[in-house]
Coordinates of C-alpha atoms and ligand atoms in Angstrom, one line a residue:
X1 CA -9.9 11.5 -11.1
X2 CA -7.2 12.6 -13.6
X3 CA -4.2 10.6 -14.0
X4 CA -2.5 12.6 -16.4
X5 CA -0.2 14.3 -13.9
X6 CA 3.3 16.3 -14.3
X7 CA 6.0 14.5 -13.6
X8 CA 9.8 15.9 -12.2
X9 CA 10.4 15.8 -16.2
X10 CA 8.0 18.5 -16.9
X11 CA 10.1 20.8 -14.5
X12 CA 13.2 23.1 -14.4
X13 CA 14.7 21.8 -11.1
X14 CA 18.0 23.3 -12.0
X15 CA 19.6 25.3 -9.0
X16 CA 16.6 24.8 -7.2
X17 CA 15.6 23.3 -4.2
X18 CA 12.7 21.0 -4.3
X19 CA 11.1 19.1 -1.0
X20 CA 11.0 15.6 -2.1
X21 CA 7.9 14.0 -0.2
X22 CA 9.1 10.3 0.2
X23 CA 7.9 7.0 1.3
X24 CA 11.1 5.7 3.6
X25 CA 8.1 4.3 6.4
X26 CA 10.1 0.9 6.3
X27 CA 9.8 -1.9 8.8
X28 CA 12.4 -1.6 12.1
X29 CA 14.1 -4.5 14.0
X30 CA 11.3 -5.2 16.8
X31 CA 14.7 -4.2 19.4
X32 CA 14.4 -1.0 19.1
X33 CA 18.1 -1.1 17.7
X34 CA 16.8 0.7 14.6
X35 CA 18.1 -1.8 12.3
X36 CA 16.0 -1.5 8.8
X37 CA 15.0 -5.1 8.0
X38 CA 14.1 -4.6 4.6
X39 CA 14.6 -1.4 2.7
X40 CA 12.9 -1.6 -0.7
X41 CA 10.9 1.3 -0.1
X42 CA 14.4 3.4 0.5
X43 CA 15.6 1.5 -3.2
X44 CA 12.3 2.6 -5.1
X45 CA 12.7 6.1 -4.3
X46 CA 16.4 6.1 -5.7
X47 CA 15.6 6.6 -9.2
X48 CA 13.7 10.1 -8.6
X49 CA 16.5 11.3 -6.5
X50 CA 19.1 10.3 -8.8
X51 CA 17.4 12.3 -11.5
X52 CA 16.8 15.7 -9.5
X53 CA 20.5 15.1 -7.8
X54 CA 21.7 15.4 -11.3
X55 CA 19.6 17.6 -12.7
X56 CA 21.5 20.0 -10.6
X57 CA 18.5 20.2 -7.8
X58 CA 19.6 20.8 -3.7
X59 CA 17.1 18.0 -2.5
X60 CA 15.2 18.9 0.8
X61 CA 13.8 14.9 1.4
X62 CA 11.3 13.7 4.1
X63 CA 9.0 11.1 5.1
X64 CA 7.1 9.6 8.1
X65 CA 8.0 6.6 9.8
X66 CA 6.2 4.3 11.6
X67 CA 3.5 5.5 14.0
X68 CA 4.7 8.1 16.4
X69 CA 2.6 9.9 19.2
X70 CA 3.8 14.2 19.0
X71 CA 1.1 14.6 21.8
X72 CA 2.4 13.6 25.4
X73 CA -1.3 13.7 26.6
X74 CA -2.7 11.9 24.1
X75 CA 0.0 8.8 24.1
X76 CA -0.1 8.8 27.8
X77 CA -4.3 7.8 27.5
X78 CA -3.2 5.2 25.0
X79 CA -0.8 3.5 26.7
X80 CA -3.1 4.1 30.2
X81 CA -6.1 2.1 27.7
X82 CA -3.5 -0.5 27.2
X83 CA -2.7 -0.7 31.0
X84 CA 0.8 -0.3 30.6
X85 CA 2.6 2.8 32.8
X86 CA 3.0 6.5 30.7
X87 CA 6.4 8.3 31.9
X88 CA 7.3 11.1 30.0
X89 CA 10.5 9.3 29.8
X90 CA 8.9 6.1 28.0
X91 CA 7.5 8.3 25.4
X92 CA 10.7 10.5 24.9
X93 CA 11.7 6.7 24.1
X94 CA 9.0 5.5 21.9
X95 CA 9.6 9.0 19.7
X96 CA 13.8 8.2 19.6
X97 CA 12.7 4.7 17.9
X98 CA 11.2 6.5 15.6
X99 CA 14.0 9.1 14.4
X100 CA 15.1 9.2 10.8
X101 CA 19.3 8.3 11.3
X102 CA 18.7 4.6 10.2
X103 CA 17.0 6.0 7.3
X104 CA 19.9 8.5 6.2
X105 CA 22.2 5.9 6.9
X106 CA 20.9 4.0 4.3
X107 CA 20.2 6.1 1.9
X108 CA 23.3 7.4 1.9
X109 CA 25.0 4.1 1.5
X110 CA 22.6 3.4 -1.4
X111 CA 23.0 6.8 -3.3
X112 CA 27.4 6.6 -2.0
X113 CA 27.1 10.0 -1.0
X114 CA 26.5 11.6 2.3
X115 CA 23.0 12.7 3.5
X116 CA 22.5 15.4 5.8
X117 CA 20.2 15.1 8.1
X118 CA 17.6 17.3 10.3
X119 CA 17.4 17.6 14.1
X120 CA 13.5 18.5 13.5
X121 CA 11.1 18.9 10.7
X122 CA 10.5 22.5 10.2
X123 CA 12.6 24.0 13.5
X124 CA 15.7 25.8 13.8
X125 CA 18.1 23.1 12.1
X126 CA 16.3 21.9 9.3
X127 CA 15.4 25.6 8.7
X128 CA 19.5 26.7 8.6
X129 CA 20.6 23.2 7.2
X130 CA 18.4 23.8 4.6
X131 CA 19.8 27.7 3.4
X132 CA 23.0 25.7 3.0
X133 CA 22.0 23.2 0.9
X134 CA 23.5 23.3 -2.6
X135 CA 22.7 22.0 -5.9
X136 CA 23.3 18.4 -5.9
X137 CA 23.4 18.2 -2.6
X138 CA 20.1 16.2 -0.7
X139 CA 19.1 16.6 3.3
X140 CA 16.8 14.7 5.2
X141 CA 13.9 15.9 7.7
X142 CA 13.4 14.2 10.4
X143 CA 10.0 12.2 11.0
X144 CA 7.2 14.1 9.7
X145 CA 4.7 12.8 12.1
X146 CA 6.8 14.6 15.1
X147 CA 5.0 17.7 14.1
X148 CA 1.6 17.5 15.5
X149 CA 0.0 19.1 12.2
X150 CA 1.5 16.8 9.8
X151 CA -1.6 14.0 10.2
X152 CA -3.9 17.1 10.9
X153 CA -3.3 18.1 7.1
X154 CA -2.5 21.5 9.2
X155 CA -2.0 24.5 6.3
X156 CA 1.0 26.0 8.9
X157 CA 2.8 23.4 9.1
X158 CA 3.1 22.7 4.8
X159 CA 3.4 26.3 4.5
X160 CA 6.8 26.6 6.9
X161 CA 7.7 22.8 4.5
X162 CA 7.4 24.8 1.8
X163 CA 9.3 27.8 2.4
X164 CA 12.4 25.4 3.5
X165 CA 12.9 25.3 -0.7
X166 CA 12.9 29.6 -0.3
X167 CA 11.4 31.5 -2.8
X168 CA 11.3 29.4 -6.3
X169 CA 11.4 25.5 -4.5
X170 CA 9.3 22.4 -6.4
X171 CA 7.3 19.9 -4.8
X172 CA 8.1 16.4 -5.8
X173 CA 6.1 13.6 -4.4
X174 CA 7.1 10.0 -4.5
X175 CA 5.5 8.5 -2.1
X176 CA 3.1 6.6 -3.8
X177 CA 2.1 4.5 0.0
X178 CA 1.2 7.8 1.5
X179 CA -0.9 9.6 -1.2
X180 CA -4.4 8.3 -0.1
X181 CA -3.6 10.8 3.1
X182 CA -4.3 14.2 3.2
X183 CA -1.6 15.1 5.5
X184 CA 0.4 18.5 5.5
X185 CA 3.1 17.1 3.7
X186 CA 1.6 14.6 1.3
X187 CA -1.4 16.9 0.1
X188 CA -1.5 20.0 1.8
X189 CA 2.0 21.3 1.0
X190 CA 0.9 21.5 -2.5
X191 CA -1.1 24.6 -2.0
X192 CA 2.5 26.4 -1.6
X193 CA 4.5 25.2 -3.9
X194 CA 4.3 23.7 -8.0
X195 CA 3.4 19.9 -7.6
X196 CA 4.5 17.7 -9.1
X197 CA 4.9 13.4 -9.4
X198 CA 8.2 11.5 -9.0
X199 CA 8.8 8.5 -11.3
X200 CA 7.1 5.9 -8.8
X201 CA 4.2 7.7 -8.5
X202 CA 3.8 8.0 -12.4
X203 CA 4.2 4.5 -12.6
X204 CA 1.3 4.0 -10.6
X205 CA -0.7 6.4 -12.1
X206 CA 0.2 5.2 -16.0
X207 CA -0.1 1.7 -14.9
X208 CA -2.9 1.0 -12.3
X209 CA -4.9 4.2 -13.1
X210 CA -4.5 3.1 -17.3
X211 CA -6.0 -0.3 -16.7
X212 CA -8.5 1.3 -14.6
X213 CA -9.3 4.0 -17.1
X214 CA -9.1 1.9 -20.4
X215 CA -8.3 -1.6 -19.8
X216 CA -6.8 -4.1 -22.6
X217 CA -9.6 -6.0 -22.4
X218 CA -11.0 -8.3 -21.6
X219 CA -9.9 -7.3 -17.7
X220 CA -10.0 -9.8 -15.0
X221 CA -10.2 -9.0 -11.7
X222 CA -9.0 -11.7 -9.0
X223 CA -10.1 -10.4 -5.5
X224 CA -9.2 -12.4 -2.2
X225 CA -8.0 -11.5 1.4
X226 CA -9.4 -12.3 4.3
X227 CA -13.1 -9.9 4.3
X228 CA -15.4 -9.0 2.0
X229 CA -16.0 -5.7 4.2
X230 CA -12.7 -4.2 3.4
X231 CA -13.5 -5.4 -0.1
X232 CA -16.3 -4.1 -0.9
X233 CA -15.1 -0.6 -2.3
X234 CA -13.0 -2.5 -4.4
X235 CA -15.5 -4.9 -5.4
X236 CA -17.9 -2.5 -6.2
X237 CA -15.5 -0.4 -8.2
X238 CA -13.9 -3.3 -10.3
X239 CA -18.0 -4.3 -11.3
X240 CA -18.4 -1.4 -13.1
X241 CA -15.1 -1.9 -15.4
X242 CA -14.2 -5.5 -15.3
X243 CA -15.5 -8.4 -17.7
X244 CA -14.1 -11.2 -15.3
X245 CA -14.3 -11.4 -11.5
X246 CA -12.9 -14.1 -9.6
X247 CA -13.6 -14.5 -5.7
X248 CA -11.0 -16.4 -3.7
X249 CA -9.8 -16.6 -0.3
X250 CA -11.4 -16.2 3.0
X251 CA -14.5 -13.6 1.8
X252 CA -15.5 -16.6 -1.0
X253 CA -17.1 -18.5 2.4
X254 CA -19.4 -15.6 2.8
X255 CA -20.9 -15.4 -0.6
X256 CA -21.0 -19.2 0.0
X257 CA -23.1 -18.9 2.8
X258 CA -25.1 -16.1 1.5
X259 CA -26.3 -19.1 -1.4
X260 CA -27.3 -21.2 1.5
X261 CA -23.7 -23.5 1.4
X262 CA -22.5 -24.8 4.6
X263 CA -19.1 -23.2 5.5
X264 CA -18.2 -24.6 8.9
X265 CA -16.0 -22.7 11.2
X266 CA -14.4 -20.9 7.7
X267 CA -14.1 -17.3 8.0
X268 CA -17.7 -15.5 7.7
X269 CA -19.0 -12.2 7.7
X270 CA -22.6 -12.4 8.6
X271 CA -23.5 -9.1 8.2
X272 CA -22.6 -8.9 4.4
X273 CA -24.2 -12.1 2.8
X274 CA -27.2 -9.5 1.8
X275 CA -24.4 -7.5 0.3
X276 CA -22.8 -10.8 -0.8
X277 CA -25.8 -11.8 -2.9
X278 CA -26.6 -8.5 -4.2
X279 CA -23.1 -8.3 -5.7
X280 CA -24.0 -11.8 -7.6
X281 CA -27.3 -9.0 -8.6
X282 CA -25.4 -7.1 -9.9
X283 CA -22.6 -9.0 -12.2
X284 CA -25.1 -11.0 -13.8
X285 CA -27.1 -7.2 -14.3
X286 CA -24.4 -5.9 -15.7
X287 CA -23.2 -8.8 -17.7
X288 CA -19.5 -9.0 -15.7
X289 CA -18.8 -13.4 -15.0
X290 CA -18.3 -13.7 -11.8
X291 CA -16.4 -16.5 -10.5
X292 CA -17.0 -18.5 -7.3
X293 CA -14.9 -21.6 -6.0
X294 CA -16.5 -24.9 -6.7
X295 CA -14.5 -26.8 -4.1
X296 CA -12.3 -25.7 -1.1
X297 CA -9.2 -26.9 0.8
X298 CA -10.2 -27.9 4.4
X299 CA -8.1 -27.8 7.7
X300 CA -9.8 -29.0 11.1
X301 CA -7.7 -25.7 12.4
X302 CA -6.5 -23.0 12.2
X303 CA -2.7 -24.0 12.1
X304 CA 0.0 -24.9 9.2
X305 CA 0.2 -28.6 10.4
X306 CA -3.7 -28.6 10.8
X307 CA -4.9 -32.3 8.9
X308 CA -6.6 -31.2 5.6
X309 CA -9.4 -32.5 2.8
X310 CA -10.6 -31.5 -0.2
X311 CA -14.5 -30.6 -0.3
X312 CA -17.1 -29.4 -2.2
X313 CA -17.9 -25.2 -1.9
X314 CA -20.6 -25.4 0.6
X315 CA -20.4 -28.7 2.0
X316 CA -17.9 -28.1 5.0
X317 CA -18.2 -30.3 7.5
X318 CA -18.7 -28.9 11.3
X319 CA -15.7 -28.0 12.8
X320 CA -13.9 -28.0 9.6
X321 CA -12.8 -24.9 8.3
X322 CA -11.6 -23.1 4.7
X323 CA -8.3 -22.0 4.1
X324 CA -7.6 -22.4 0.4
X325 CA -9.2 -22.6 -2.9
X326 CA -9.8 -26.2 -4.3
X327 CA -8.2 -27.8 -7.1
X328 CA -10.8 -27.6 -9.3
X329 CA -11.2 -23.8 -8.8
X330 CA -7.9 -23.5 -9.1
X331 CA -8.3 -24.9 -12.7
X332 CA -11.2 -22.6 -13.4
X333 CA -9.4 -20.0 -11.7
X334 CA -6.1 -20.3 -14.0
X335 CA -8.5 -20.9 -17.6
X336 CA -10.5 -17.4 -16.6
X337 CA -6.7 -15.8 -16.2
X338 CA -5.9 -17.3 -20.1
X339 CA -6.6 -15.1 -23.0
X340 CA -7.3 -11.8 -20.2
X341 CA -5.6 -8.4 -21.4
X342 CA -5.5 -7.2 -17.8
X343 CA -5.4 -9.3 -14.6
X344 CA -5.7 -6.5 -11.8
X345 CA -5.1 -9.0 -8.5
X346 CA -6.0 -8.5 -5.2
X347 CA -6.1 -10.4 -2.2
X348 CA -4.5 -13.9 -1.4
X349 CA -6.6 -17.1 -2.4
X350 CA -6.1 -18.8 0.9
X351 CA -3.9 -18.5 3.9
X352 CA -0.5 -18.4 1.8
X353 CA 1.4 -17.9 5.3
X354 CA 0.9 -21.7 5.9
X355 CA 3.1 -23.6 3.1
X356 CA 0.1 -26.5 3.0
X357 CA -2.6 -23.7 2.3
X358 CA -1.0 -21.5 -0.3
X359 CA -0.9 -23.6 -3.2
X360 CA -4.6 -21.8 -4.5
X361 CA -2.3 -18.3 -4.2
X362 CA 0.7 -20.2 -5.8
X363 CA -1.1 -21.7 -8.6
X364 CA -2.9 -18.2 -9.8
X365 CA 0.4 -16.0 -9.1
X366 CA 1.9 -18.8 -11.9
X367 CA -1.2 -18.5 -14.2
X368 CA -0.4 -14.9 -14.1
X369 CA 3.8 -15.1 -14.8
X370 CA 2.9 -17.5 -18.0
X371 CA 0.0 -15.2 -19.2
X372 CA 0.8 -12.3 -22.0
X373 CA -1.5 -9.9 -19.7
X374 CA -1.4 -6.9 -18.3
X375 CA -0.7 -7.7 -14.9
X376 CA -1.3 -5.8 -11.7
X377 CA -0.9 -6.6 -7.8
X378 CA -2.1 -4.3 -5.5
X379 CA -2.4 -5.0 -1.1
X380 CA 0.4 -5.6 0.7
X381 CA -0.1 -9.3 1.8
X382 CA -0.8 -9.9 -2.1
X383 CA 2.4 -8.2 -3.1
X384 CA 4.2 -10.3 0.0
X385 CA 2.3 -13.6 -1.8
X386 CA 4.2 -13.0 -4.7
X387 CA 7.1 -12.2 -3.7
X388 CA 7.4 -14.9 -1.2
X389 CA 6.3 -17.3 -3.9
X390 CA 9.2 -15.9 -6.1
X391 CA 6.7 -14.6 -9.1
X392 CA 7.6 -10.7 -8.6
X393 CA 9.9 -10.1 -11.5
X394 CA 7.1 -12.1 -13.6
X395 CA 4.8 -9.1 -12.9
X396 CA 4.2 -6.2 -15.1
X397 CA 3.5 -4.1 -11.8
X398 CA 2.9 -4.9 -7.9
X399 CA 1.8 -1.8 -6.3
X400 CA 4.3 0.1 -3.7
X401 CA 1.0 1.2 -1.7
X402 CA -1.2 -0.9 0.2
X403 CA -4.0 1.0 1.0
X404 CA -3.7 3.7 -1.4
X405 CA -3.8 1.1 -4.0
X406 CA -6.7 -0.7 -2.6
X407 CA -8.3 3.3 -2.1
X408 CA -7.0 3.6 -6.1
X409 CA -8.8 0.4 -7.0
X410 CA -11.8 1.1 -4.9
X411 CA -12.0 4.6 -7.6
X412 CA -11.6 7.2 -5.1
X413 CA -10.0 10.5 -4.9
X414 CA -6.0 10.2 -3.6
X415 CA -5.3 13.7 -2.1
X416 CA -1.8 13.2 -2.7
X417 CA -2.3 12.8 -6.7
X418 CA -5.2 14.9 -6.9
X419 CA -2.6 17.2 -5.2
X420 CA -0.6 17.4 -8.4
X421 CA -0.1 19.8 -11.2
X422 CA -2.2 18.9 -14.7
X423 CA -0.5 17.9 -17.6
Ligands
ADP501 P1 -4.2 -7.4 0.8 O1 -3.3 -6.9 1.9 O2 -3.4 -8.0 -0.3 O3 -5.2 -6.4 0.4 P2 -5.9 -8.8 2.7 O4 -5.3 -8.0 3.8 O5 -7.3 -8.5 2.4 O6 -5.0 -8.7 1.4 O7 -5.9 -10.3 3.1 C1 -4.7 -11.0 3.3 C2 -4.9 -12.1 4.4 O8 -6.1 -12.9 4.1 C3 -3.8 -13.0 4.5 O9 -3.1 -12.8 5.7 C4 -4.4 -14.4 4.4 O10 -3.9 -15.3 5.4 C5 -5.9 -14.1 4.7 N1 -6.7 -15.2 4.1 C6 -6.8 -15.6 2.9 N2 -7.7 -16.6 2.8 C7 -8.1 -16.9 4.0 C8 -9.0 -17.8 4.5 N3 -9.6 -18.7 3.8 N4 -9.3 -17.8 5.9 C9 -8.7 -16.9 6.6 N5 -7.8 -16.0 6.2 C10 -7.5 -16.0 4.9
MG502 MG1 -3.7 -6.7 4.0

């Protein structure tokens, strides 16, 4: 794929209007009060609308939030599979949670200027509220996903987003958590309008997709998480280009077991210690080191006050269970990290949640703040690690998408980059 994409600087915005595709799908009070509880995702988009707001652009902005049903039918079988009761009047509610005024609220708080905002997407008022937007001026759509087509990638739907900007509008996309989608208006809308990338987006790109493309060697590659089957891609992927791959967290008891170690109750996939061991094939093939931990933090459950020992990899005792890395691999862990040019990271080392269990994650997210690296986060529960554990301004990047940075580092086509205008 190529990274080298136009950005809004490549661009006369200048008395234009330009749809600014952004990534405002930030967590809600569980209430239903619509109170945002955390609204870093509404922050990282400010620099790109700051720019086209003063480069004299009339901003046409949107985004999806959360998961809502358009189709009464179809949320009605959901909620029937769930056993709970479908009234129309139930879903009417479950769309209202949904609705983008918390979202303008904010953002115009943020930017100190007011945001107008759209009764629908493409209807009547975004339609007339967008003719009267001026230059430095900036609306807001409602949710996207209220449209049927938008998930459907349907070409009607991005062509009526696209003529909101009239005849000579720009596509700007900054939502970097969306682009691994090939909805109407994250992919499809570029067929109607110039494309082009927002300044998060060509952070990703220049960051994750450089170190991908031609890593400061030598590149490490820490993987963790829970599964080695929503690793794999990434696993995969990261063999062909890394020199150093470390295996942590709950996936390490499957490649465990897969050598014939005894893992206990620990997390195991048994289904993929074939694939386990052919992955071990294939780094020692291709020359890559691949780490595996040597000892394990024990609990005798699954809880954060579970009792807790220190054993060997592979000698877990019965009805004992893995939820960290070891001290000793941490050691190994945080040598490997030394001397790396790139450390791409992803996936806890143990169950961080639980105070007593995240010292393996804490240890390797310091390793990485003291190392003169390159160094990347991508997944969300790996950029909540770090953040939690205080290490995020110690990082030269933590992705702002989850699964389009796993779907980045896994190597595949992102419709909503591929999307985008050459340089
Ligand atoms: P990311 O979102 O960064 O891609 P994942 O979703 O793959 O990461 O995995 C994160 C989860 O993995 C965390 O919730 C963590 O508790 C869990 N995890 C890590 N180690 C273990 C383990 N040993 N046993 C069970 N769960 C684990
Ligand atoms: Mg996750």
């Amino acid at each position: 794929m190529n990274y080298n994409k136009k950005t809004v600087k490549d661009v006369d915005v200048k008395g234009k209007k330009v749809l600014l595709r952004c990534d405002f799908n930030v967590p809600l009070a569980k209430d239903g009060s619509g109170v945002i509880t955390d609204d870093n995702r509404i922050r990282a988009a400010l620099p790109t609308i700051q720019y086209l707001l003063e480069q004299g652009a009339a901003v046409i902005a949107c985004s999806h939030l959360g998961k809502p049903e358009p189709n009464f039918e179809k949320w009605a079988k959901k909620q029937a599979e769930k056993g709970k009761d479908a009234s129309e009047e139930k879903w009417q509610k479950s769309l209202k949670e949904l609705r983008m005024e918390p979202v303008a609220a904010r953002l115009s708080e943020l930017l100190g200027k007011p945001v107008v905002l759209a009764d629908d997407v493409v209807g009547p008022d975004a339609t007339a509220k967008a003719a009267a937007l001026k230059p430095g001026e900036i609306m807001l759509l409602q949710n996207t996903r209220f449209e049927k087509g938008e998930t459907k990638g349907d070409p009607e739907l991005a062509k009526k987003m696209a003529g909101l900007t009239g005849t000579d509008g720009v596509y700007v996309s900054d939502a970097f958590g969306a682009v691994h989608r090939a909805h109407a208006s994250t992919a499809i809308v570029a067929d109607y309008l110039p494309a082009v990338s927002g300044f998060l987006i060509q952070k990703e790109l220049e960051i994750i997709g450089g170190a991908l493309a031609a890593p400061k060697r030598p590149l490490v590659a820490i993987l963790g998480g829970s599964k080695v089957s929503s690793k794999i891609g990434v696993i995969n992927n990261l063999l062909e280009i890394a020199d150093t791959i470390i295996i942590g967290g709950g996936m390490a008891y499957t490649f465990s077991a897969a050598q014939g170690g005894k893992v206990g109750n620990s997390l195991l996939e048994e289904d993929w210690k074939d694939y386990a061991n052919d992955m071990v094939k294939k780094a020692a093939e291709k020359g890559v080191k691949l780490l595996l931990p040597v000892d394990t933090v024990v609990a005798d459950n699954f809880a954060a006050d579970a009792n807790s020992q220190v054993v060997k990899a592979g000698e877990i005792p019965d009805g004992w269970e893995g939820l960290d890395i070891g001290p000793e691999t941490v050691k190994l862990y945080c040598d490997a990290v030394k001397g790396a040019g790139t450390v791409i990271w992803n996936g806890p080392m143990g169950v961080f949640e639980f105070p007593a269990f995240a010292k393996g994650t804490e240890a390797v997210a310091q390793a990485l703040s003291e190392t003169s690296a390159i160094t990347i986060i991508g997944g969300g529960d790996s950029a909540a690690a770090v953040q939690q554990l205080g290490y995020a301004d110690k990082m030269t990047h933590i992705s702002t998408g989850g699964g389009a940075s796993l779907e980045f580092m896994e190597g595949k086509e992102l419709p909503g980059v591929a999307c985008l205008l050459n340089k």
